[in-house]
């Protein structure tokens, strides 16, 4: 039985270490119990598949976001919230691997930067990470099923052939998460940000942002596009743009607050009202808003 602070103060070092040992054993017993429940979930899904039904893939970023937010909200004491999140990250990743092992695809941006540390922190120590030389190769691995998820560097303005232009209406791959979600790695990769791509259904986590790509005429300057998009879509941000060499058009990646995966027509109408007259607009993903640094402190 856990002791209160007053009783702990009366214990010597051996007594305190014994208390820690008891707690460790209780924690491990709960992990064993949790794992059995995870295995039961996997067995249930196997029965559904055997009966001809379909089940969602094990990776559920919106559900994970809700779990992490709950952990942070109810946490108390001196144990760091970032470390608490990492414990659960490892448990979730290990449990997901019991259902179906999966591979993570990585690629580098034009400056040679990748998101290896973010991928390892988010997807645990057991899942395989495969690095590709180009975003197109990593994206191809996702489309062909050679990788279940991909972690791509945060877009940079004006970069050649940005990865987000690969997200077409003909592909099931989309942005499903933003990293880091709950705490940054220390040291190498500390300033790195990235997005997770996967061919899974998008889910509302309760606090999300939606990404869409809009095609505009090159005659519209980026300054004009920024102003009109900001005026029409409150709280929006432009994350990147790419000029199509063979045509007189520019693709712009826009990030808007809220979960609006079925609102492409409404977004296009709003931008048309602002005088942008987009040639096309497609939603390319949504992600749970990461936990703020203030909430983790």
PDB file of C-alpha atoms in Angstrom:
ATOM      1  CA  UNK A   1       0.000   0.000   0.000  1.00  0.00           C
ATOM      2  CA  UNK A   2       1.346   3.426  -0.951  1.00  0.00           C
ATOM      3  CA  UNK A   3       2.328   5.571   2.002  1.00  0.00           C
ATOM      4  CA  UNK A   4       1.459   9.222   2.459  1.00  0.00           C
ATOM      5  CA  UNK A   5       4.124  11.919   2.615  1.00  0.00           C
ATOM      6  CA  UNK A   6       4.222  11.945   6.410  1.00  0.00           C
ATOM      7  CA  UNK A   7       4.873   8.207   6.631  1.00  0.00           C
ATOM      8  CA  UNK A   8       7.440   8.372   3.829  1.00  0.00           C
ATOM      9  CA  UNK A   9       9.372  10.922   5.861  1.00  0.00           C
ATOM     10  CA  UNK A  10       9.691   8.358   8.655  1.00  0.00           C
ATOM     11  CA  UNK A  11      11.310   5.700   6.441  1.00  0.00           C
ATOM     12  CA  UNK A  12      15.042   5.134   6.115  1.00  0.00           C
ATOM     13  CA  UNK A  13      16.730   4.634   2.732  1.00  0.00           C
ATOM     14  CA  UNK A  14      16.080   0.891   2.631  1.00  0.00           C
ATOM     15  CA  UNK A  15      12.434   1.478   3.476  1.00  0.00           C
ATOM     16  CA  UNK A  16      12.063   4.070   0.723  1.00  0.00           C
ATOM     17  CA  UNK A  17      13.692   1.772  -1.818  1.00  0.00           C
ATOM     18  CA  UNK A  18      11.370  -1.007  -0.737  1.00  0.00           C
ATOM     19  CA  UNK A  19       8.408   1.290  -1.347  1.00  0.00           C
ATOM     20  CA  UNK A  20       9.718   2.017  -4.856  1.00  0.00           C
ATOM     21  CA  UNK A  21      10.105  -1.722  -5.505  1.00  0.00           C
ATOM     22  CA  UNK A  22       6.496  -2.338  -4.471  1.00  0.00           C
ATOM     23  CA  UNK A  23       5.269   0.436  -6.766  1.00  0.00           C
ATOM     24  CA  UNK A  24       7.354  -0.911  -9.662  1.00  0.00           C
ATOM     25  CA  UNK A  25       5.808  -4.353  -9.266  1.00  0.00           C
ATOM     26  CA  UNK A  26       2.318  -2.857  -9.178  1.00  0.00           C
ATOM     27  CA  UNK A  27       3.063  -0.855 -12.340  1.00  0.00           C
ATOM     28  CA  UNK A  28       4.354  -3.937 -14.127  1.00  0.00           C
ATOM     29  CA  UNK A  29       1.270  -5.914 -13.135  1.00  0.00           C
ATOM     30  CA  UNK A  30      -0.911  -3.203 -14.675  1.00  0.00           C
ATOM     31  CA  UNK A  31       1.189  -3.226 -17.858  1.00  0.00           C
ATOM     32  CA  UNK A  32       0.737  -6.999 -18.105  1.00  0.00           C
ATOM     33  CA  UNK A  33      -3.004  -6.573 -17.638  1.00  0.00           C
ATOM     34  CA  UNK A  34      -3.114  -3.769 -20.208  1.00  0.00           C
ATOM     35  CA  UNK A  35      -1.254  -5.921 -22.722  1.00  0.00           C
ATOM     36  CA  UNK A  36      -3.791  -8.725 -22.337  1.00  0.00           C
ATOM     37  CA  UNK A  37      -6.565  -6.243 -23.139  1.00  0.00           C
ATOM     38  CA  UNK A  38      -4.638  -5.059 -26.215  1.00  0.00           C
ATOM     39  CA  UNK A  39      -4.276  -8.663 -27.350  1.00  0.00           C
ATOM     40  CA  UNK A  40      -8.016  -9.149 -26.856  1.00  0.00           C
ATOM     41  CA  UNK A  41      -8.608  -6.132 -29.115  1.00  0.00           C
ATOM     42  CA  UNK A  42      -6.397  -7.735 -31.758  1.00  0.00           C
ATOM     43  CA  UNK A  43      -8.247 -11.042 -31.450  1.00  0.00           C
ATOM     44  CA  UNK A  44     -11.576  -9.245 -31.842  1.00  0.00           C
ATOM     45  CA  UNK A  45     -10.348  -7.551 -35.013  1.00  0.00           C
ATOM     46  CA  UNK A  46      -9.156 -10.901 -36.359  1.00  0.00           C
ATOM     47  CA  UNK A  47     -12.659 -12.317 -35.868  1.00  0.00           C
ATOM     48  CA  UNK A  48     -14.189  -9.326 -37.661  1.00  0.00           C
ATOM     49  CA  UNK A  49     -11.821  -9.807 -40.602  1.00  0.00           C
ATOM     50  CA  UNK A  50     -12.483 -13.557 -40.693  1.00  0.00           C
ATOM     51  CA  UNK A  51     -16.210 -12.799 -40.914  1.00  0.00           C
ATOM     52  CA  UNK A  52     -15.596 -10.606 -43.954  1.00  0.00           C
ATOM     53  CA  UNK A  53     -15.659  -7.275 -42.157  1.00  0.00           C
ATOM     54  CA  UNK A  54     -13.199  -4.413 -42.180  1.00  0.00           C
ATOM     55  CA  UNK A  55     -11.344  -2.854 -39.277  1.00  0.00           C
ATOM     56  CA  UNK A  56      -9.277   0.292 -38.955  1.00  0.00           C
ATOM     57  CA  UNK A  57      -5.505   0.033 -38.911  1.00  0.00           C
ATOM     58  CA  UNK A  58      -3.998   0.089 -35.401  1.00  0.00           C
ATOM     59  CA  UNK A  59      -2.532   3.601 -35.719  1.00  0.00           C
ATOM     60  CA  UNK A  60      -5.108   6.082 -34.363  1.00  0.00           C
ATOM     61  CA  UNK A  61      -3.441   9.505 -33.958  1.00  0.00           C
ATOM     62  CA  UNK A  62      -6.630  11.294 -32.880  1.00  0.00           C
ATOM     63  CA  UNK A  63      -7.270   8.756 -30.111  1.00  0.00           C
ATOM     64  CA  UNK A  64      -3.628   8.977 -29.035  1.00  0.00           C
ATOM     65  CA  UNK A  65      -3.946  12.768 -28.864  1.00  0.00           C
ATOM     66  CA  UNK A  66      -6.967  12.481 -26.583  1.00  0.00           C
ATOM     67  CA  UNK A  67      -5.087  10.050 -24.329  1.00  0.00           C
ATOM     68  CA  UNK A  68      -2.059  12.354 -24.071  1.00  0.00           C
ATOM     69  CA  UNK A  69      -4.173  15.419 -23.336  1.00  0.00           C
ATOM     70  CA  UNK A  70      -5.981  13.542 -20.565  1.00  0.00           C
ATOM     71  CA  UNK A  71      -2.664  12.456 -19.049  1.00  0.00           C
ATOM     72  CA  UNK A  72      -1.412  16.035 -18.976  1.00  0.00           C
ATOM     73  CA  UNK A  73      -4.681  17.453 -17.632  1.00  0.00           C
ATOM     74  CA  UNK A  74      -4.899  15.053 -14.698  1.00  0.00           C
ATOM     75  CA  UNK A  75      -1.193  14.899 -13.865  1.00  0.00           C
ATOM     76  CA  UNK A  76       0.104  16.120 -10.533  1.00  0.00           C
ATOM     77  CA  UNK A  77       3.476  16.130  -8.845  1.00  0.00           C
ATOM     78  CA  UNK A  78       7.098  16.574  -9.837  1.00  0.00           C
ATOM     79  CA  UNK A  79       7.371  13.851 -12.486  1.00  0.00           C
ATOM     80  CA  UNK A  80       7.873  15.637 -15.859  1.00  0.00           C
ATOM     81  CA  UNK A  81       4.828  15.576 -18.117  1.00  0.00           C
ATOM     82  CA  UNK A  82       6.997  15.084 -21.193  1.00  0.00           C
ATOM     83  CA  UNK A  83       8.489  11.940 -19.657  1.00  0.00           C
ATOM     84  CA  UNK A  84       4.997  10.761 -18.689  1.00  0.00           C
ATOM     85  CA  UNK A  85       3.878  11.137 -22.296  1.00  0.00           C
ATOM     86  CA  UNK A  86       6.908   9.184 -23.484  1.00  0.00           C
ATOM     87  CA  UNK A  87       6.062   6.266 -21.195  1.00  0.00           C
ATOM     88  CA  UNK A  88       2.624   6.074 -22.775  1.00  0.00           C
ATOM     89  CA  UNK A  89       4.086   6.507 -26.252  1.00  0.00           C
ATOM     90  CA  UNK A  90       6.168   3.385 -25.735  1.00  0.00           C
ATOM     91  CA  UNK A  91       3.214   1.425 -24.339  1.00  0.00           C
ATOM     92  CA  UNK A  92       0.940   2.455 -27.204  1.00  0.00           C
ATOM     93  CA  UNK A  93       3.596   1.709 -29.830  1.00  0.00           C
ATOM     94  CA  UNK A  94       4.351  -1.689 -28.293  1.00  0.00           C
ATOM     95  CA  UNK A  95       0.648  -2.518 -28.130  1.00  0.00           C
ATOM     96  CA  UNK A  96       0.104  -1.443 -31.722  1.00  0.00           C
ATOM     97  CA  UNK A  97       3.025  -3.609 -32.770  1.00  0.00           C
ATOM     98  CA  UNK A  98       1.361  -6.615 -31.127  1.00  0.00           C
ATOM     99  CA  UNK A  99      -1.589  -6.096 -33.465  1.00  0.00           C
ATOM    100  CA  UNK A 100       0.527  -5.510 -36.574  1.00  0.00           C
ATOM    101  CA  UNK A 101       4.231  -4.580 -36.830  1.00  0.00           C
ATOM    102  CA  UNK A 102       4.751  -1.606 -39.096  1.00  0.00           C
ATOM    103  CA  UNK A 103       7.519   0.358 -40.767  1.00  0.00           C
ATOM    104  CA  UNK A 104       8.075   4.116 -40.610  1.00  0.00           C
ATOM    105  CA  UNK A 105       9.355   5.881 -43.725  1.00  0.00           C
ATOM    106  CA  UNK A 106      11.621   8.915 -43.368  1.00  0.00           C
ATOM    107  CA  UNK A 107      12.919  11.388 -45.917  1.00  0.00           C
ATOM    108  CA  UNK A 108      15.154  14.450 -45.878  1.00  0.00           C
ATOM    109  CA  UNK A 109      14.362  17.997 -46.913  1.00  0.00           C
ATOM    110  CA  UNK A 110      16.470  20.032 -49.340  1.00  0.00           C
ATOM    111  CA  UNK A 111      18.884  20.908 -46.516  1.00  0.00           C
ATOM    112  CA  UNK A 112      19.417  17.266 -45.578  1.00  0.00           C
ATOM    113  CA  UNK A 113      17.335  17.431 -42.407  1.00  0.00           C
ATOM    114  CA  UNK A 114      15.183  14.494 -41.380  1.00  0.00           C
ATOM    115  CA  UNK A 115      12.859  13.726 -38.460  1.00  0.00           C
ATOM    116  CA  UNK A 116      14.499  10.581 -37.099  1.00  0.00           C
ATOM    117  CA  UNK A 117      14.331  11.655 -33.441  1.00  0.00           C
ATOM    118  CA  UNK A 118      10.685  12.685 -33.749  1.00  0.00           C
ATOM    119  CA  UNK A 119       9.810   9.379 -35.406  1.00  0.00           C
ATOM    120  CA  UNK A 120      11.548   7.353 -32.715  1.00  0.00           C
ATOM    121  CA  UNK A 121       9.945   9.326 -29.883  1.00  0.00           C
ATOM    122  CA  UNK A 122       6.464   9.086 -31.396  1.00  0.00           C
ATOM    123  CA  UNK A 123       6.502   5.488 -32.636  1.00  0.00           C
ATOM    124  CA  UNK A 124       8.610   3.823 -29.959  1.00  0.00           C
ATOM    125  CA  UNK A 125      11.861   1.906 -29.869  1.00  0.00           C
ATOM    126  CA  UNK A 126      10.683  -1.301 -31.563  1.00  0.00           C
ATOM    127  CA  UNK A 127       9.254  -0.272 -34.922  1.00  0.00           C
ATOM    128  CA  UNK A 128      11.533  -0.235 -37.934  1.00  0.00           C
ATOM    129  CA  UNK A 129      12.536   3.115 -39.446  1.00  0.00           C
ATOM    130  CA  UNK A 130      13.599   3.172 -43.100  1.00  0.00           C
ATOM    131  CA  UNK A 131      15.224   6.293 -44.529  1.00  0.00           C
ATOM    132  CA  UNK A 132      14.678   7.326 -48.143  1.00  0.00           C
ATOM    133  CA  UNK A 133      16.722   9.814 -50.121  1.00  0.00           C
ATOM    134  CA  UNK A 134      13.770  11.793 -51.459  1.00  0.00           C
ATOM    135  CA  UNK A 135      10.210  12.599 -50.373  1.00  0.00           C
ATOM    136  CA  UNK A 136       8.895  10.956 -53.533  1.00  0.00           C
ATOM    137  CA  UNK A 137      10.563   7.654 -52.617  1.00  0.00           C
ATOM    138  CA  UNK A 138       9.183   7.777 -49.069  1.00  0.00           C
ATOM    139  CA  UNK A 139       5.745   8.676 -50.377  1.00  0.00           C
ATOM    140  CA  UNK A 140       5.922   5.783 -52.837  1.00  0.00           C
ATOM    141  CA  UNK A 141       6.616   3.410 -49.944  1.00  0.00           C
ATOM    142  CA  UNK A 142       3.400   4.601 -48.288  1.00  0.00           C
ATOM    143  CA  UNK A 143       1.310   4.209 -51.416  1.00  0.00           C
ATOM    144  CA  UNK A 144       2.687   0.741 -52.114  1.00  0.00           C
ATOM    145  CA  UNK A 145       2.234  -0.452 -48.533  1.00  0.00           C
ATOM    146  CA  UNK A 146       5.959  -0.928 -47.856  1.00  0.00           C
ATOM    147  CA  UNK A 147       5.603   1.524 -44.974  1.00  0.00           C
ATOM    148  CA  UNK A 148       2.555   2.170 -42.791  1.00  0.00           C
ATOM    149  CA  UNK A 149       3.418   5.730 -41.810  1.00  0.00           C
ATOM    150  CA  UNK A 150       5.858   8.360 -42.991  1.00  0.00           C
ATOM    151  CA  UNK A 151       7.406  11.266 -41.105  1.00  0.00           C
ATOM    152  CA  UNK A 152       8.157  14.212 -43.385  1.00  0.00           C
ATOM    153  CA  UNK A 153       9.968  17.446 -42.448  1.00  0.00           C
ATOM    154  CA  UNK A 154       7.964  20.620 -41.951  1.00  0.00           C
ATOM    155  CA  UNK A 155       7.501  22.388 -45.316  1.00  0.00           C
ATOM    156  CA  UNK A 156       9.809  25.275 -46.177  1.00  0.00           C
ATOM    157  CA  UNK A 157       8.795  28.236 -48.314  1.00  0.00           C
ATOM    158  CA  UNK A 158       9.974  28.006 -51.891  1.00  0.00           C
ATOM    159  CA  UNK A 159      11.554  24.552 -51.587  1.00  0.00           C
ATOM    160  CA  UNK A 160      11.728  22.643 -54.894  1.00  0.00           C
ATOM    161  CA  UNK A 161       9.126  19.899 -55.376  1.00  0.00           C
ATOM    162  CA  UNK A 162       7.723  19.904 -51.815  1.00  0.00           C
ATOM    163  CA  UNK A 163       6.311  16.611 -50.563  1.00  0.00           C
ATOM    164  CA  UNK A 164       2.821  17.981 -49.962  1.00  0.00           C
ATOM    165  CA  UNK A 165       2.269  18.419 -53.710  1.00  0.00           C
ATOM    166  CA  UNK A 166       2.258  14.605 -53.931  1.00  0.00           C
ATOM    167  CA  UNK A 167      -0.992  14.462 -51.938  1.00  0.00           C
ATOM    168  CA  UNK A 168      -3.468  14.177 -54.792  1.00  0.00           C
ATOM    169  CA  UNK A 169      -7.168  13.367 -54.796  1.00  0.00           C
ATOM    170  CA  UNK A 170      -6.290   9.967 -56.281  1.00  0.00           C
ATOM    171  CA  UNK A 171      -4.249   8.873 -53.258  1.00  0.00           C
ATOM    172  CA  UNK A 172      -5.436   7.632 -49.862  1.00  0.00           C
ATOM    173  CA  UNK A 173      -2.284   8.998 -48.226  1.00  0.00           C
ATOM    174  CA  UNK A 174      -2.787  12.203 -46.256  1.00  0.00           C
ATOM    175  CA  UNK A 175      -1.436  14.193 -43.330  1.00  0.00           C
ATOM    176  CA  UNK A 176      -2.696  12.673 -40.067  1.00  0.00           C
ATOM    177  CA  UNK A 177      -0.508  14.126 -37.316  1.00  0.00           C
ATOM    178  CA  UNK A 178       1.994  16.856 -36.476  1.00  0.00           C
ATOM    179  CA  UNK A 179       5.197  16.283 -34.500  1.00  0.00           C
ATOM    180  CA  UNK A 180       6.321  16.890 -31.869  1.00  0.00           C
ATOM    181  CA  UNK A 181       2.977  16.433 -30.170  1.00  0.00           C
ATOM    182  CA  UNK A 182       3.940  16.438 -26.513  1.00  0.00           C
ATOM    183  CA  UNK A 183       7.489  17.565 -25.851  1.00  0.00           C
ATOM    184  CA  UNK A 184      10.590  17.938 -27.983  1.00  0.00           C
ATOM    185  CA  UNK A 185      13.687  15.733 -28.091  1.00  0.00           C
ATOM    186  CA  UNK A 186      16.669  17.121 -26.205  1.00  0.00           C
ATOM    187  CA  UNK A 187      19.812  17.796 -28.204  1.00  0.00           C
ATOM    188  CA  UNK A 188      19.866  16.562 -31.800  1.00  0.00           C
ATOM    189  CA  UNK A 189      16.561  17.283 -33.498  1.00  0.00           C
ATOM    190  CA  UNK A 190      15.399  19.639 -30.762  1.00  0.00           C
ATOM    191  CA  UNK A 191      14.177  22.259 -33.247  1.00  0.00           C
ATOM    192  CA  UNK A 192      12.807  19.770 -35.762  1.00  0.00           C
ATOM    193  CA  UNK A 193       9.135  19.708 -36.709  1.00  0.00           C
ATOM    194  CA  UNK A 194       7.375  17.343 -39.052  1.00  0.00           C
ATOM    195  CA  UNK A 195       4.135  15.814 -40.246  1.00  0.00           C
ATOM    196  CA  UNK A 196       3.014  12.192 -40.204  1.00  0.00           C
ATOM    197  CA  UNK A 197       1.484  10.801 -43.394  1.00  0.00           C
ATOM    198  CA  UNK A 198      -0.569   7.617 -43.627  1.00  0.00           C
ATOM    199  CA  UNK A 199      -3.361   6.032 -45.654  1.00  0.00           C
ATOM    200  CA  UNK A 200      -5.914   6.045 -42.832  1.00  0.00           C
ATOM    201  CA  UNK A 201      -9.243   7.708 -42.128  1.00  0.00           C
ATOM    202  CA  UNK A 202      -9.073  11.139 -40.561  1.00  0.00           C
ATOM    203  CA  UNK A 203     -10.643  11.508 -37.111  1.00  0.00           C
ATOM    204  CA  UNK A 204     -11.618  14.490 -34.994  1.00  0.00           C
ATOM    205  CA  UNK A 205      -9.529  14.678 -31.798  1.00  0.00           C
ATOM    206  CA  UNK A 206     -11.495  17.576 -30.335  1.00  0.00           C
ATOM    207  CA  UNK A 207      -8.856  20.224 -31.095  1.00  0.00           C
ATOM    208  CA  UNK A 208      -7.577  20.028 -34.648  1.00  0.00           C
ATOM    209  CA  UNK A 209      -6.342  21.875 -37.693  1.00  0.00           C
ATOM    210  CA  UNK A 210      -7.055  21.037 -41.331  1.00  0.00           C
ATOM    211  CA  UNK A 211      -4.673  21.288 -44.285  1.00  0.00           C
ATOM    212  CA  UNK A 212      -5.670  22.011 -47.850  1.00  0.00           C
ATOM    213  CA  UNK A 213      -3.851  22.772 -51.084  1.00  0.00           C
ATOM    214  CA  UNK A 214      -5.244  25.508 -53.287  1.00  0.00           C
ATOM    215  CA  UNK A 215      -4.248  26.189 -56.894  1.00  0.00           C
ATOM    216  CA  UNK A 216      -4.009  29.890 -57.786  1.00  0.00           C
ATOM    217  CA  UNK A 217      -2.897  31.876 -60.788  1.00  0.00           C
ATOM    218  CA  UNK A 218       0.753  32.972 -60.682  1.00  0.00           C
ATOM    219  CA  UNK A 219      -0.479  36.468 -61.424  1.00  0.00           C
ATOM    220  CA  UNK A 220      -1.624  36.643 -57.802  1.00  0.00           C
ATOM    221  CA  UNK A 221       1.342  37.603 -55.633  1.00  0.00           C
ATOM    222  CA  UNK A 222       2.058  35.674 -52.452  1.00  0.00           C
ATOM    223  CA  UNK A 223       1.512  38.839 -50.399  1.00  0.00           C
ATOM    224  CA  UNK A 224      -1.964  39.192 -51.895  1.00  0.00           C
ATOM    225  CA  UNK A 225      -2.690  35.507 -51.397  1.00  0.00           C
ATOM    226  CA  UNK A 226      -1.618  35.675 -47.745  1.00  0.00           C
ATOM    227  CA  UNK A 227      -3.796  38.690 -47.024  1.00  0.00           C
ATOM    228  CA  UNK A 228      -6.900  37.396 -48.761  1.00  0.00           C
ATOM    229  CA  UNK A 229      -6.605  33.906 -47.275  1.00  0.00           C
ATOM    230  CA  UNK A 230      -6.138  35.411 -43.805  1.00  0.00           C
ATOM    231  CA  UNK A 231      -9.133  37.712 -44.340  1.00  0.00           C
ATOM    232  CA  UNK A 232     -11.355  34.877 -45.539  1.00  0.00           C
ATOM    233  CA  UNK A 233     -10.237  32.124 -43.169  1.00  0.00           C
ATOM    234  CA  UNK A 234      -9.753  33.319 -39.610  1.00  0.00           C
ATOM    235  CA  UNK A 235      -6.723  31.825 -37.877  1.00  0.00           C
ATOM    236  CA  UNK A 236      -5.298  30.336 -41.069  1.00  0.00           C
ATOM    237  CA  UNK A 237      -1.607  30.108 -41.949  1.00  0.00           C
ATOM    238  CA  UNK A 238       0.249  29.456 -45.191  1.00  0.00           C
ATOM    239  CA  UNK A 239       2.822  26.695 -44.684  1.00  0.00           C
ATOM    240  CA  UNK A 240       4.290  26.538 -48.170  1.00  0.00           C
ATOM    241  CA  UNK A 241       3.934  27.284 -51.854  1.00  0.00           C
ATOM    242  CA  UNK A 242       5.167  25.740 -55.072  1.00  0.00           C
ATOM    243  CA  UNK A 243       5.109  27.117 -58.605  1.00  0.00           C
ATOM    244  CA  UNK A 244       4.267  24.655 -61.352  1.00  0.00           C
ATOM    245  CA  UNK A 245       6.848  25.207 -64.070  1.00  0.00           C
ATOM    246  CA  UNK A 246       4.747  23.892 -66.943  1.00  0.00           C
ATOM    247  CA  UNK A 247       1.666  25.961 -66.134  1.00  0.00           C
ATOM    248  CA  UNK A 248       0.691  29.428 -65.005  1.00  0.00           C
ATOM    249  CA  UNK A 249      -0.366  28.369 -61.542  1.00  0.00           C
ATOM    250  CA  UNK A 250       0.900  28.182 -57.998  1.00  0.00           C
ATOM    251  CA  UNK A 251       0.033  25.630 -55.317  1.00  0.00           C
ATOM    252  CA  UNK A 252      -0.355  26.929 -51.765  1.00  0.00           C
ATOM    253  CA  UNK A 253      -0.519  24.792 -48.609  1.00  0.00           C
ATOM    254  CA  UNK A 254      -2.956  26.335 -46.120  1.00  0.00           C
ATOM    255  CA  UNK A 255      -3.467  25.397 -42.469  1.00  0.00           C
ATOM    256  CA  UNK A 256      -6.817  26.334 -40.880  1.00  0.00           C
ATOM    257  CA  UNK A 257      -8.133  25.806 -37.337  1.00  0.00           C
ATOM    258  CA  UNK A 258     -10.811  23.148 -36.887  1.00  0.00           C
ATOM    259  CA  UNK A 259     -11.657  19.731 -38.288  1.00  0.00           C
ATOM    260  CA  UNK A 260     -13.105  20.455 -41.732  1.00  0.00           C
ATOM    261  CA  UNK A 261     -12.290  17.445 -43.887  1.00  0.00           C
ATOM    262  CA  UNK A 262     -15.536  17.669 -45.853  1.00  0.00           C
ATOM    263  CA  UNK A 263     -15.448  21.423 -46.411  1.00  0.00           C
ATOM    264  CA  UNK A 264     -13.367  21.755 -49.587  1.00  0.00           C
ATOM    265  CA  UNK A 265     -16.261  23.326 -51.515  1.00  0.00           C
ATOM    266  CA  UNK A 266     -16.929  25.813 -48.717  1.00  0.00           C
ATOM    267  CA  UNK A 267     -13.254  26.800 -48.529  1.00  0.00           C
ATOM    268  CA  UNK A 268     -13.124  27.271 -52.287  1.00  0.00           C
ATOM    269  CA  UNK A 269     -16.246  29.447 -52.229  1.00  0.00           C
ATOM    270  CA  UNK A 270     -14.795  31.568 -49.413  1.00  0.00           C
ATOM    271  CA  UNK A 271     -11.571  32.186 -51.323  1.00  0.00           C
ATOM    272  CA  UNK A 272     -13.549  33.000 -54.459  1.00  0.00           C
ATOM    273  CA  UNK A 273     -15.408  35.653 -52.459  1.00  0.00           C
ATOM    274  CA  UNK A 274     -12.013  37.137 -51.584  1.00  0.00           C
ATOM    275  CA  UNK A 275     -11.232  37.459 -55.290  1.00  0.00           C
ATOM    276  CA  UNK A 276      -8.667  34.659 -55.458  1.00  0.00           C
ATOM    277  CA  UNK A 277     -10.791  32.477 -57.779  1.00  0.00           C
ATOM    278  CA  UNK A 278      -8.928  29.223 -57.046  1.00  0.00           C
ATOM    279  CA  UNK A 279      -8.661  26.765 -59.918  1.00  0.00           C
ATOM    280  CA  UNK A 280      -8.932  23.877 -57.474  1.00  0.00           C
ATOM    281  CA  UNK A 281      -8.827  23.129 -53.770  1.00  0.00           C
ATOM    282  CA  UNK A 282      -8.387  19.808 -52.012  1.00  0.00           C
ATOM    283  CA  UNK A 283      -8.153  18.834 -48.358  1.00  0.00           C
ATOM    284  CA  UNK A 284      -4.908  16.911 -47.814  1.00  0.00           C
ATOM    285  CA  UNK A 285      -5.141  16.103 -44.125  1.00  0.00           C
ATOM    286  CA  UNK A 286      -5.867  17.133 -40.572  1.00  0.00           C
ATOM    287  CA  UNK A 287      -3.985  16.846 -37.318  1.00  0.00           C
ATOM    288  CA  UNK A 288      -4.508  17.165 -33.579  1.00  0.00           C
ATOM    289  CA  UNK A 289      -3.134  20.436 -32.233  1.00  0.00           C
ATOM    290  CA  UNK A 290       0.043  19.585 -30.271  1.00  0.00           C
ATOM    291  CA  UNK A 291       0.178  20.127 -26.527  1.00  0.00           C
ATOM    292  CA  UNK A 292       1.659  23.537 -25.770  1.00  0.00           C
ATOM    293  CA  UNK A 293       4.960  24.038 -23.962  1.00  0.00           C
ATOM    294  CA  UNK A 294       3.096  25.929 -21.231  1.00  0.00           C
ATOM    295  CA  UNK A 295       0.815  22.952 -20.605  1.00  0.00           C
ATOM    296  CA  UNK A 296       3.864  20.697 -20.278  1.00  0.00           C
ATOM    297  CA  UNK A 297       5.705  22.915 -17.810  1.00  0.00           C
TER     298      UNK A 297
END
